[in-house]
Short mmCIF file of C-alpha atoms in Angstrom, two decimals:
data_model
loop_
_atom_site.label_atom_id
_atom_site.label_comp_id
_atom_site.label_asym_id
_atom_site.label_seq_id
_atom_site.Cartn_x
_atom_site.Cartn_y
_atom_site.Cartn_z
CA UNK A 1 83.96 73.37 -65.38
CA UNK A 2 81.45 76.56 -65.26
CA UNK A 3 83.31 79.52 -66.43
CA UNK A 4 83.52 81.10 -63.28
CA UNK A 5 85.64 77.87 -61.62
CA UNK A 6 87.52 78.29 -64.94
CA UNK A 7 88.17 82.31 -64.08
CA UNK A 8 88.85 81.59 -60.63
CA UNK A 9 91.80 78.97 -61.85
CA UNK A 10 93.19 81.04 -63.67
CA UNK A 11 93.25 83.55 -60.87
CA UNK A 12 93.84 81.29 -58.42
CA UNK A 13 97.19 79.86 -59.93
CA UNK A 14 98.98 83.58 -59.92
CA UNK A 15 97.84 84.51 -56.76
CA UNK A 16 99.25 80.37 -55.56
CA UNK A 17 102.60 81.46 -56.61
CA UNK A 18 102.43 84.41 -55.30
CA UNK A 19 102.13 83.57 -51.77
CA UNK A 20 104.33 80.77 -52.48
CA UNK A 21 106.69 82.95 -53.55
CA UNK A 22 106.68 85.20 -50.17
CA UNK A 23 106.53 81.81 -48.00
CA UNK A 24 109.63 80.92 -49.81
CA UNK A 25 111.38 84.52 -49.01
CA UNK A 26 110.53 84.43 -45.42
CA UNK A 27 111.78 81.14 -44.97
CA UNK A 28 114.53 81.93 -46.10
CA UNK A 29 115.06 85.30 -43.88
CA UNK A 30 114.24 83.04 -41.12
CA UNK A 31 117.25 79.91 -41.58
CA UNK A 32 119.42 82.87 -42.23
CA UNK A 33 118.55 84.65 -39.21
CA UNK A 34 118.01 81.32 -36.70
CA UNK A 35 119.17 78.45 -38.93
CA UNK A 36 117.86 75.78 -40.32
CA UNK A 37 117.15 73.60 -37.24
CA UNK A 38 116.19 77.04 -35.47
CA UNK A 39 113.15 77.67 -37.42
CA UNK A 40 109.56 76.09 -37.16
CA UNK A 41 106.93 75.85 -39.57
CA UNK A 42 104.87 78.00 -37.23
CA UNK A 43 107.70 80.75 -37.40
CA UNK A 44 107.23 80.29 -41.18
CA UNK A 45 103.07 80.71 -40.78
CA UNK A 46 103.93 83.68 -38.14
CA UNK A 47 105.61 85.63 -40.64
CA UNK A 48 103.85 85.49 -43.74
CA UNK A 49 100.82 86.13 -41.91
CA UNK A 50 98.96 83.14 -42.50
CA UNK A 51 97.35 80.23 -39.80
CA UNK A 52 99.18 77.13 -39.44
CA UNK A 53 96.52 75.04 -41.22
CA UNK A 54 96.18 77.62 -44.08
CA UNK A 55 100.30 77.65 -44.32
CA UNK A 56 99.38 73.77 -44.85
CA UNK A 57 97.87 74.09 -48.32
CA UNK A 58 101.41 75.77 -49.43
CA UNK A 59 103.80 73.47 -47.27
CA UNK A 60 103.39 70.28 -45.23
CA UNK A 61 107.14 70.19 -43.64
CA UNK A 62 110.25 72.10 -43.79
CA UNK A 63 112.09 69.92 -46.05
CA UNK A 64 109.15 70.55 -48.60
CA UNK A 65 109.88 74.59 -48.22
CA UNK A 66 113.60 72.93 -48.81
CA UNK A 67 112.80 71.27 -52.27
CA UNK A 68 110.78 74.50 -53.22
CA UNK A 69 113.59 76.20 -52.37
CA UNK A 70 115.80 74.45 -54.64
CA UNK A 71 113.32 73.76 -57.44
CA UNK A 72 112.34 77.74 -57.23
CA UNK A 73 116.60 78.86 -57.39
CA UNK A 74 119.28 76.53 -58.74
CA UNK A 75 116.44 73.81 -60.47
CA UNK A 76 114.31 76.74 -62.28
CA UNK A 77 118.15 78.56 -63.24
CA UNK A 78 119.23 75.23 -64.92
CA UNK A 79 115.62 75.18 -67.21
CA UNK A 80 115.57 78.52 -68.11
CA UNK A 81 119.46 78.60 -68.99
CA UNK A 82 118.99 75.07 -71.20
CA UNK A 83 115.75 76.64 -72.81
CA UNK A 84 118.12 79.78 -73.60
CA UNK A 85 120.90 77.41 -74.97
CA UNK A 86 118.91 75.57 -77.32
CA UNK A 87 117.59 78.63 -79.33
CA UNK A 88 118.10 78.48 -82.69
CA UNK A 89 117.62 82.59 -83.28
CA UNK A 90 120.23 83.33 -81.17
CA UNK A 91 124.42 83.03 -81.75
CA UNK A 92 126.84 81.92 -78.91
CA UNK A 93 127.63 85.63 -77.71
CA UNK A 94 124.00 86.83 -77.90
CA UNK A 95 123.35 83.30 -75.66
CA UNK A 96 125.73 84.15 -73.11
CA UNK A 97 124.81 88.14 -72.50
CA UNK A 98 121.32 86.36 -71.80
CA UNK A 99 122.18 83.76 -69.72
CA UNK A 100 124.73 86.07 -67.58
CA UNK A 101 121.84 89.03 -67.51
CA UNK A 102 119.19 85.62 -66.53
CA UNK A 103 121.43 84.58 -63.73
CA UNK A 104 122.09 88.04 -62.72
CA UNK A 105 118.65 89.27 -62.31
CA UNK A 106 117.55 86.31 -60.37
CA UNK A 107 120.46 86.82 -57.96
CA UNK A 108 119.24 90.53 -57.14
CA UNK A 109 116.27 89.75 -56.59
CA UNK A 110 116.79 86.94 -54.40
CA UNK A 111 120.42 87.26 -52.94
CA UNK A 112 119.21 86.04 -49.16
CA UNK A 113 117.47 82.92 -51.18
CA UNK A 114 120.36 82.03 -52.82
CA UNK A 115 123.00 82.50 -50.05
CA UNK A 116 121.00 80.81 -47.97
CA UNK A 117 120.96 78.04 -50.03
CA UNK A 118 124.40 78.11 -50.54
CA UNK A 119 124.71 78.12 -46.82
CA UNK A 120 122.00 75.22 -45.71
CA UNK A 121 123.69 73.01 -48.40
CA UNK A 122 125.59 71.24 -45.18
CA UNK A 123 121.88 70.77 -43.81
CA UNK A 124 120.09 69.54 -46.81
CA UNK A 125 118.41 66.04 -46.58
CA UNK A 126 120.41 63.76 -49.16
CA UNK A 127 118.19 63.52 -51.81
CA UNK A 128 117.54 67.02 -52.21
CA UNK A 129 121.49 68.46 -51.76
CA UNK A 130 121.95 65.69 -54.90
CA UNK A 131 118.98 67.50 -56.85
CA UNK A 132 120.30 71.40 -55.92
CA UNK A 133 123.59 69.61 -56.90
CA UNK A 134 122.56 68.28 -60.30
CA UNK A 135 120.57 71.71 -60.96
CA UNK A 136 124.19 73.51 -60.38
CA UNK A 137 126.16 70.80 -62.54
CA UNK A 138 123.16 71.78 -65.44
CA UNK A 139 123.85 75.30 -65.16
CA UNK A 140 127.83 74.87 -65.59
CA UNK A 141 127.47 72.30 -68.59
CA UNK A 142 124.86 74.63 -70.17
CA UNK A 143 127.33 77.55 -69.65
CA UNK A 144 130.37 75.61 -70.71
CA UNK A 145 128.21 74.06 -73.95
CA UNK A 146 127.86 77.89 -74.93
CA UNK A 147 131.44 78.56 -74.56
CA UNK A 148 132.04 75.53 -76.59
CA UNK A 149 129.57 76.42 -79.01
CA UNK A 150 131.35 80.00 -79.57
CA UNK A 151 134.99 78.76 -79.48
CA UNK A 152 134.55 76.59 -82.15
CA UNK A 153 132.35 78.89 -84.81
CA UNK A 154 135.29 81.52 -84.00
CA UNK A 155 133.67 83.71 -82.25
CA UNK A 156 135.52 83.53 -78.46
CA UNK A 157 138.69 82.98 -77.99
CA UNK A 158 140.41 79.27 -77.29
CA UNK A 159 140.46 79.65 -73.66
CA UNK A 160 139.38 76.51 -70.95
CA UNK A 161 135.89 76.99 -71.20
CA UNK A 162 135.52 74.37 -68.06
CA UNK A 163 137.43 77.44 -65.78
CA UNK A 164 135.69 80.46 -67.76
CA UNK A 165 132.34 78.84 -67.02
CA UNK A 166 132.72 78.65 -63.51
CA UNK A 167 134.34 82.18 -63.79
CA UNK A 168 131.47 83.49 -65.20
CA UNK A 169 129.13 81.76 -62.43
CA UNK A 170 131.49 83.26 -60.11
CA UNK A 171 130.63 86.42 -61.04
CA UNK A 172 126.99 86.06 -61.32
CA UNK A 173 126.56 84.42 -58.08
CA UNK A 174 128.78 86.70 -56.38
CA UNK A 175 126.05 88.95 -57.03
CA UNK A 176 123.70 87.69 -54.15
CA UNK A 177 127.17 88.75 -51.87
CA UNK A 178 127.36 92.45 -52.23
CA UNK A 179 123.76 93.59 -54.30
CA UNK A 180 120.79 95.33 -51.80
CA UNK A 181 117.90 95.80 -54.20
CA UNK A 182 116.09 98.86 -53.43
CA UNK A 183 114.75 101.61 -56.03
CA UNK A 184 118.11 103.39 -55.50
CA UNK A 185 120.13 100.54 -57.03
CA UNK A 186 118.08 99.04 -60.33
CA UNK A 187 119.46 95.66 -60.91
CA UNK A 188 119.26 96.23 -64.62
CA UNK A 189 122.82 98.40 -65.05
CA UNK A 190 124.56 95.77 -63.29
CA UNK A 191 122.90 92.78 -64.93
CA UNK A 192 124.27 94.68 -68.21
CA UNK A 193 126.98 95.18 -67.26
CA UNK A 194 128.24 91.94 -66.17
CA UNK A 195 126.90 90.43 -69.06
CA UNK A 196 128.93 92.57 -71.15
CA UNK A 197 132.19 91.72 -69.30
CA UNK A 198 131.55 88.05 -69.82
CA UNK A 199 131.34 89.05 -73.38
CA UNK A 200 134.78 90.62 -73.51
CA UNK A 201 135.91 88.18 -71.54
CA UNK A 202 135.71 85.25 -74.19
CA UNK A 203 135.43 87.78 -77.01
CA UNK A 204 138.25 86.97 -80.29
CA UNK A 205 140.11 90.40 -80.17
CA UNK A 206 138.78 92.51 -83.27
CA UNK A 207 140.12 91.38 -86.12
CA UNK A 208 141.23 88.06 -85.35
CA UNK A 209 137.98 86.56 -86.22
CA UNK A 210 138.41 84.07 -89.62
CA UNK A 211 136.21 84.78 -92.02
CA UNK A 212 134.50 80.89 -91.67
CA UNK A 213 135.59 78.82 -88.98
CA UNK A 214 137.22 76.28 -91.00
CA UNK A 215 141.07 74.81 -90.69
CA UNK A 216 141.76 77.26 -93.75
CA UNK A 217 140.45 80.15 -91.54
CA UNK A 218 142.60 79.34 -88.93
CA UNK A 219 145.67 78.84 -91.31
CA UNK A 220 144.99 82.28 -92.62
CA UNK A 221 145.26 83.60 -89.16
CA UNK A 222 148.09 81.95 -88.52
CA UNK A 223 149.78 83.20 -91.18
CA UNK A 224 149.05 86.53 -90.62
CA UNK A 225 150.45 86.35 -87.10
CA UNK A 226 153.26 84.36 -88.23
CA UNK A 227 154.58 87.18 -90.43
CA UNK A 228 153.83 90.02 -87.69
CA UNK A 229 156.28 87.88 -85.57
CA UNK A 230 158.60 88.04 -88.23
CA UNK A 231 157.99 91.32 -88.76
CA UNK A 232 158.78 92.26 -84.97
CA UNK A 233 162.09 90.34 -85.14
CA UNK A 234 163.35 91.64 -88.35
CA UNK A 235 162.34 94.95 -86.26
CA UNK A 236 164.95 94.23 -83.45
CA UNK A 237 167.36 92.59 -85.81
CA UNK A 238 167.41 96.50 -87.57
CA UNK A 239 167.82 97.79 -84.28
CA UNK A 240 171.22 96.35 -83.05
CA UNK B 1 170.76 86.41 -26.53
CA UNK B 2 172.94 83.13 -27.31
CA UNK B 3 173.29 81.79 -30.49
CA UNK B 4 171.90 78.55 -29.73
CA UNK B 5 168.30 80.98 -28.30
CA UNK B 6 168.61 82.70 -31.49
CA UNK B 7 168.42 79.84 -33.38
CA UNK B 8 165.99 78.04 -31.58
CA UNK B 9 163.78 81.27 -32.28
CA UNK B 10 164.58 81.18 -35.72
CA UNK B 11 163.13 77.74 -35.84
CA UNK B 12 160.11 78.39 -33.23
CA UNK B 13 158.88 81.38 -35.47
CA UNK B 14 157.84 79.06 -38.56
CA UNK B 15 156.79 76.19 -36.12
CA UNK B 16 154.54 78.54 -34.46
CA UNK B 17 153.07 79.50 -37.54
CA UNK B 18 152.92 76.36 -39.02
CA UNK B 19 150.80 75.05 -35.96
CA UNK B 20 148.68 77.95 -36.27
CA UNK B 21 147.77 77.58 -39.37
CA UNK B 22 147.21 73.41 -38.47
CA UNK B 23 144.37 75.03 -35.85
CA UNK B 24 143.08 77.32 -38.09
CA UNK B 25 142.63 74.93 -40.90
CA UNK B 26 140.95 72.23 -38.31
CA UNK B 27 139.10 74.76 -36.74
CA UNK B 28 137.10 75.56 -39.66
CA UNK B 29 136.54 72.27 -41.12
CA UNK B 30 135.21 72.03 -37.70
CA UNK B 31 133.22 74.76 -37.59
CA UNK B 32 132.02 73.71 -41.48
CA UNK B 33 130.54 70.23 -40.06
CA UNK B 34 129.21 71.41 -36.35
CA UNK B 35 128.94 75.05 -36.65
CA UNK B 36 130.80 77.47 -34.83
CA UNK B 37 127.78 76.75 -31.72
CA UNK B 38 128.43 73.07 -31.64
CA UNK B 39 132.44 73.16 -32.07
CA UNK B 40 134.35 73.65 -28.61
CA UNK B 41 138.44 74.34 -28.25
CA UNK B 42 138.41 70.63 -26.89
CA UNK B 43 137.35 69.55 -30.19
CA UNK B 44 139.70 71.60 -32.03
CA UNK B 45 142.42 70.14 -29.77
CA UNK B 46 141.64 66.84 -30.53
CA UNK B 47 141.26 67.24 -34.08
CA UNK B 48 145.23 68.94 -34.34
CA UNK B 49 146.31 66.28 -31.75
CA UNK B 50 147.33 69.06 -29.33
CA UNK B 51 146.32 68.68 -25.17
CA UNK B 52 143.89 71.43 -24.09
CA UNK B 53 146.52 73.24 -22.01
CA UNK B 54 149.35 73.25 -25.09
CA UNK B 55 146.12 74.59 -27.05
CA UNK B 56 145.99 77.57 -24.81
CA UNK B 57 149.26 78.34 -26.00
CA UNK B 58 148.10 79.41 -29.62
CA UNK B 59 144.42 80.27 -28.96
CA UNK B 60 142.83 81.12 -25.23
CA UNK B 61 138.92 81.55 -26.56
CA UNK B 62 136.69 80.00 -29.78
CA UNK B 63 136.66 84.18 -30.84
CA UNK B 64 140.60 84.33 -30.70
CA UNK B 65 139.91 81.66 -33.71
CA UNK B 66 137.68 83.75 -35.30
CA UNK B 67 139.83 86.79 -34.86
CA UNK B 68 142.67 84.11 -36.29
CA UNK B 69 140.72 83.48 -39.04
CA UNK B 70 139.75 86.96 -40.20
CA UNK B 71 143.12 87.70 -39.91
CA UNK B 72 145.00 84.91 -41.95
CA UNK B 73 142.42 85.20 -44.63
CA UNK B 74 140.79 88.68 -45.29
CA UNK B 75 142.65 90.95 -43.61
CA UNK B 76 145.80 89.37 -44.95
CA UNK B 77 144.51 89.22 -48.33
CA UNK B 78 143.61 93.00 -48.18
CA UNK B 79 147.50 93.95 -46.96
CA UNK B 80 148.93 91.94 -49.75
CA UNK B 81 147.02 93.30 -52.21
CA UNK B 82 147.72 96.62 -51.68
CA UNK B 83 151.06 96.12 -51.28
CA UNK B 84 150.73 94.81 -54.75
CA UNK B 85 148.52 98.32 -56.14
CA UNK B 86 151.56 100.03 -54.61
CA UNK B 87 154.42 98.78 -56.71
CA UNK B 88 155.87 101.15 -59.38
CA UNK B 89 157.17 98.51 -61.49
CA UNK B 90 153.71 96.98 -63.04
CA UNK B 91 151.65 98.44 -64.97
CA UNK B 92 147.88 98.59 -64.54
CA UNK B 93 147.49 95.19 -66.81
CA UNK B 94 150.00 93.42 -64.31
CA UNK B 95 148.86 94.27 -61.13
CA UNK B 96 145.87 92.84 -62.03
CA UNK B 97 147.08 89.89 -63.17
CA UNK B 98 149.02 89.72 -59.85
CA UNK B 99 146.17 90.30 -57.67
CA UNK B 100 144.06 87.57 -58.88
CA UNK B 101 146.55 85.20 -59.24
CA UNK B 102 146.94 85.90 -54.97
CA UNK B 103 143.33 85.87 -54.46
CA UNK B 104 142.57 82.38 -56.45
CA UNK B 105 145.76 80.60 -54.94
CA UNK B 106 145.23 81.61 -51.62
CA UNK B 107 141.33 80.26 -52.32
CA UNK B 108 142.38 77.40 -54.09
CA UNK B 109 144.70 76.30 -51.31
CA UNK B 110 142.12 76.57 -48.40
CA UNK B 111 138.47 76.74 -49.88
CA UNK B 112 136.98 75.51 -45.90
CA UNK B 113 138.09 78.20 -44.25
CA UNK B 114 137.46 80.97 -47.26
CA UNK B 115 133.77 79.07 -47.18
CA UNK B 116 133.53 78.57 -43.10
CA UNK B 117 134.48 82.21 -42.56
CA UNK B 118 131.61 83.32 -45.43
CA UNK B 119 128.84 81.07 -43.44
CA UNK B 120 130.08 82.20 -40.08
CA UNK B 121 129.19 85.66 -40.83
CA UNK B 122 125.87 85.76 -39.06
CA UNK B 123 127.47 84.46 -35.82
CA UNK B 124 130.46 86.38 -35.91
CA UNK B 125 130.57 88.93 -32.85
CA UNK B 126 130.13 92.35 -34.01
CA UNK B 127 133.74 93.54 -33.93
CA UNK B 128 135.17 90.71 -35.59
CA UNK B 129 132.50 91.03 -38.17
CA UNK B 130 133.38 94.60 -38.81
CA UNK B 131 136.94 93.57 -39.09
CA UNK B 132 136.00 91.05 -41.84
CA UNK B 133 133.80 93.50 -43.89
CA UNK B 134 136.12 95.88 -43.83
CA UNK B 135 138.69 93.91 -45.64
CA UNK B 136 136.39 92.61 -47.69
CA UNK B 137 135.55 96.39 -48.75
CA UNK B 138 139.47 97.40 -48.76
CA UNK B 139 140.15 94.50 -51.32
CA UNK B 140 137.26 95.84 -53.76
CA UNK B 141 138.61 99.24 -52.52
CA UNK B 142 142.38 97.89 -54.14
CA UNK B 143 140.89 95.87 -57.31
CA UNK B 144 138.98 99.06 -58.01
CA UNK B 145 141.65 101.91 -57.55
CA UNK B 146 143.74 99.15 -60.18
CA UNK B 147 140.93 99.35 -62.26
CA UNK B 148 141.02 103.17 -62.22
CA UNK B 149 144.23 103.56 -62.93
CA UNK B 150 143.90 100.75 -65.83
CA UNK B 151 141.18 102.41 -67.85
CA UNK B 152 142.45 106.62 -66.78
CA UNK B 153 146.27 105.21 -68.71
CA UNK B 154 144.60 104.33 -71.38
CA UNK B 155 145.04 100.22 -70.90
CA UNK B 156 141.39 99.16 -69.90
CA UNK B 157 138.10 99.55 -71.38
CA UNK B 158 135.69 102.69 -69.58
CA UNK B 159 133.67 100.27 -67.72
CA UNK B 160 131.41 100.57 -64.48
CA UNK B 161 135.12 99.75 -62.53
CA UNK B 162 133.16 98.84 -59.08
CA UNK B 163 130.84 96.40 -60.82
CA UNK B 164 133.60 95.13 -62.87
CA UNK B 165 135.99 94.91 -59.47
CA UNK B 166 133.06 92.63 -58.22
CA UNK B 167 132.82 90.62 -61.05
CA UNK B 168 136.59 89.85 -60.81
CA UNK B 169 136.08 89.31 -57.18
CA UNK B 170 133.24 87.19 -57.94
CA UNK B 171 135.30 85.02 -60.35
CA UNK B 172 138.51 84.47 -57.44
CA UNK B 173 135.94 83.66 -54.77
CA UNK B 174 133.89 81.32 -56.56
CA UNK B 175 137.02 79.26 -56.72
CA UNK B 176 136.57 78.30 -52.94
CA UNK B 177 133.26 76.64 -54.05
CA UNK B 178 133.99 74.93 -57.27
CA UNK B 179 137.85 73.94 -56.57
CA UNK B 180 139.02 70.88 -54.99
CA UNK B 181 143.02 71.01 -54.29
CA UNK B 182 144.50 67.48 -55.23
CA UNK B 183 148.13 67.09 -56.86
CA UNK B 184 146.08 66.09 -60.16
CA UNK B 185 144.47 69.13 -60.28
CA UNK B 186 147.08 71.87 -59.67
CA UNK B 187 145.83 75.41 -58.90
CA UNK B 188 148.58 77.37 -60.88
CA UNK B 189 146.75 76.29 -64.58
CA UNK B 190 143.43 77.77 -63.14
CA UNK B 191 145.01 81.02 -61.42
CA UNK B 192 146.31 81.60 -65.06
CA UNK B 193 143.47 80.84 -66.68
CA UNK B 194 141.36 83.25 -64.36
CA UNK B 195 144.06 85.83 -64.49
CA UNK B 196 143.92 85.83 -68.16
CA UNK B 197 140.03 85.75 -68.35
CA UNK B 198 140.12 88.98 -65.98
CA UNK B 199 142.16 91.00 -68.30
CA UNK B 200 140.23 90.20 -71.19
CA UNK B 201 137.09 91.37 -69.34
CA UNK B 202 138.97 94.91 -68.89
CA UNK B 203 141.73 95.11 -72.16
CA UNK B 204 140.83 97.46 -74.69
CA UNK B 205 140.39 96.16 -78.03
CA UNK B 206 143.18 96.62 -79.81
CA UNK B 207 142.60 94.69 -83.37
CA UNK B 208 145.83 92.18 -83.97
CA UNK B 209 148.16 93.66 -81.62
CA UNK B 210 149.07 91.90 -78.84
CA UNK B 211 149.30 93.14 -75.11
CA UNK B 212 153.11 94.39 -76.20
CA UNK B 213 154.52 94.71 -79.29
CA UNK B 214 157.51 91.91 -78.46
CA UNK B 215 158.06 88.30 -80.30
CA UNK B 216 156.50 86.82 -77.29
CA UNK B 217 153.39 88.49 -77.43
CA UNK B 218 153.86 87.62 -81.36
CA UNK B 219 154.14 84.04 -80.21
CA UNK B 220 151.06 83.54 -77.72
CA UNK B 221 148.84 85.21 -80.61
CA UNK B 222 150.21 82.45 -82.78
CA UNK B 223 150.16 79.52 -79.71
CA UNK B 224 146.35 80.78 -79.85
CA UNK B 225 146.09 80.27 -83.36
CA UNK B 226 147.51 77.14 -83.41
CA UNK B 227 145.12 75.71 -80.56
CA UNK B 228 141.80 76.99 -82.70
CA UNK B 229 143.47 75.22 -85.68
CA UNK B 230 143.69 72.20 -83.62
CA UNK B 231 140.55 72.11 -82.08
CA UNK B 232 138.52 72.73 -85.50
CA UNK B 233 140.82 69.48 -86.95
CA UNK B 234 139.79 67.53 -83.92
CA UNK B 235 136.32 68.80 -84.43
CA UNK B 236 136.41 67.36 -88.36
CA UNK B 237 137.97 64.20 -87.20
CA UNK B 238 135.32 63.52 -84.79
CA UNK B 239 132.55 64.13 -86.99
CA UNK B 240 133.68 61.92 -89.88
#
């Protein structure tokens, strides 16, 4: 390869996402405005400003611009979060303020991608719905591997990490319901935070963090709460 | 009146509601599998096992299902709610464990229609659609004005209180997607679980002390001790 073809690859491959990127948005502004089964590929081409055979070299049907559409939302989500997950520099809570900002950020920038997602599900051919439907399984055991992780060094609090998963995907993906990105309204305060909300949400109350997250940790904790009950009874026990 | 009318009206009031809420629920499923375009009032007659004219009786027009629908599910939510902010005998802390506990049972119990009436949206006509956003903004307008009154008492942590009213709403609504009512999976356990997750989110940090300073509270600190103590056992015996 002359260095020029090699310069024009590596040009060529940002500027292919690119308008892969802005095929995938208008699609999506179109099934939300006229539905699925409403929309054409030439309604695709129309809007994005490109011929039909030129749209061609992006997208040869609409259920390709559906498995882009999945592979670019809930598929690319469930990489980035297991990449996130297996980091070795990084301890459960600082995992999870990334992974909520991650999820987040892609939701505000994309909330008509992802709801309409979420809405075509009904209309997605078989094989894809099952992939979008793995991808959204990965994100929750990724999520709910984190949790894990952090309950058991002693860091967050014993609570059904299965539940506070999907609550904290709740809240996340809520996001593409009620945020309009525009300059006014930078994503990045809210992305913070929510992340910081999951935090308290699993968060040990100060204090009631054991020292190593051994069984003789959690005796000592035990103990200490076991004599501020008693300490609360012989209280009311004064008082009558 | 007679008594034998005023009984029989007695009786006719919950029937009447019970059948409406029959319509309502096969309505949407309905309207989840064909659309709202491809669903007619003979279909939703056949589906509760009613005859067309007995139909009439409940609903006259597909939007009179819509308006139904709005009506059972956000607008009701909204009045409830506030009736809830209103009371003078909860605190902050227990309102807002009292509001999401409504919000994820009344999810939990009918996910289709909470789902159905979010995907219907777009072909919702324009005054039932302002109808539906504006409950939808008067329950974010009740979780917030909780929120308020949570973190200006002292109670809650000085968060962003509209971005942390989404969040909460986030994690009740994402219950419609994730949560599949069955008599092995009961909703109460996740309603509590959420409910507890929310005030986390918002409590203020308050080192060993529990939410008040009573035995009980003495005694969930310790249940929670005793379920870390377990879990890091279990953890040992599984490793070895």
């Amino acid at each position: 390869m002359t260095e020029q073809a090699k310069a024009a690859r590596r040009d060529g491959r940002p500027r292919r996402k690119l308008v892969m990127s802005e095929i995938l948005e208008q699609a999506m502004e179109l099934f939300a405005e006229r539905g699925y089964d409403g929309t054409t590929l030439q309604d695709v081409a129309d809007a994005v400003g490109l011929s039909r055979p030129n749209l061609y070299n992006y997208v040869r049907s609409k259920e390709e611009l559906l498995v882009a559409m999945v592979e670019a939302t809930s598929q690319e989500a469930a990489a980035t979060l297991r990449a996130v997950r297996e980091r070795t520099d990084l301890d459960p809570a600082e995992k999870l303020r990334t992974l909520v900002r991650i999820l987040v950020l892609q939701r505000a920038a994309h909330p008509a991608r992802f709801r309409t997602l979420d809405r075509s599900e009904q209309s997605l051919p078989a094989e894809i719905a099952e992939r979008h439907l793995d991808a959204r399984r990965a994100v929750l055991a990724e999520i709910t591997a984190v949790l894990d992780d952090g309950v058991t060094a002693g860091l967050f609090r014993p609570v059904d990490t299965r539940v506070t998963a999907l609550s904290v995907i709740g809240m996340c993906n809520w996001v593409a319901w009620w945020f309009h990105p525009s300059p006014a309204h930078p994503a990045e305060p809210v992305a913070d935070q929510i992340a910081e909300n999951a935090l308290a949400m699993v968060a040990r109350p100060e204090g009631r963090t054991p020292d190593a997250p051994t069984p003789l940790g959690a005796a000592a904790l035990l103990q200490q709460d076991l004599d501020y009950l008693v300490r609360l009874l012989r209280g009311e026990a004064d008082a009558t």
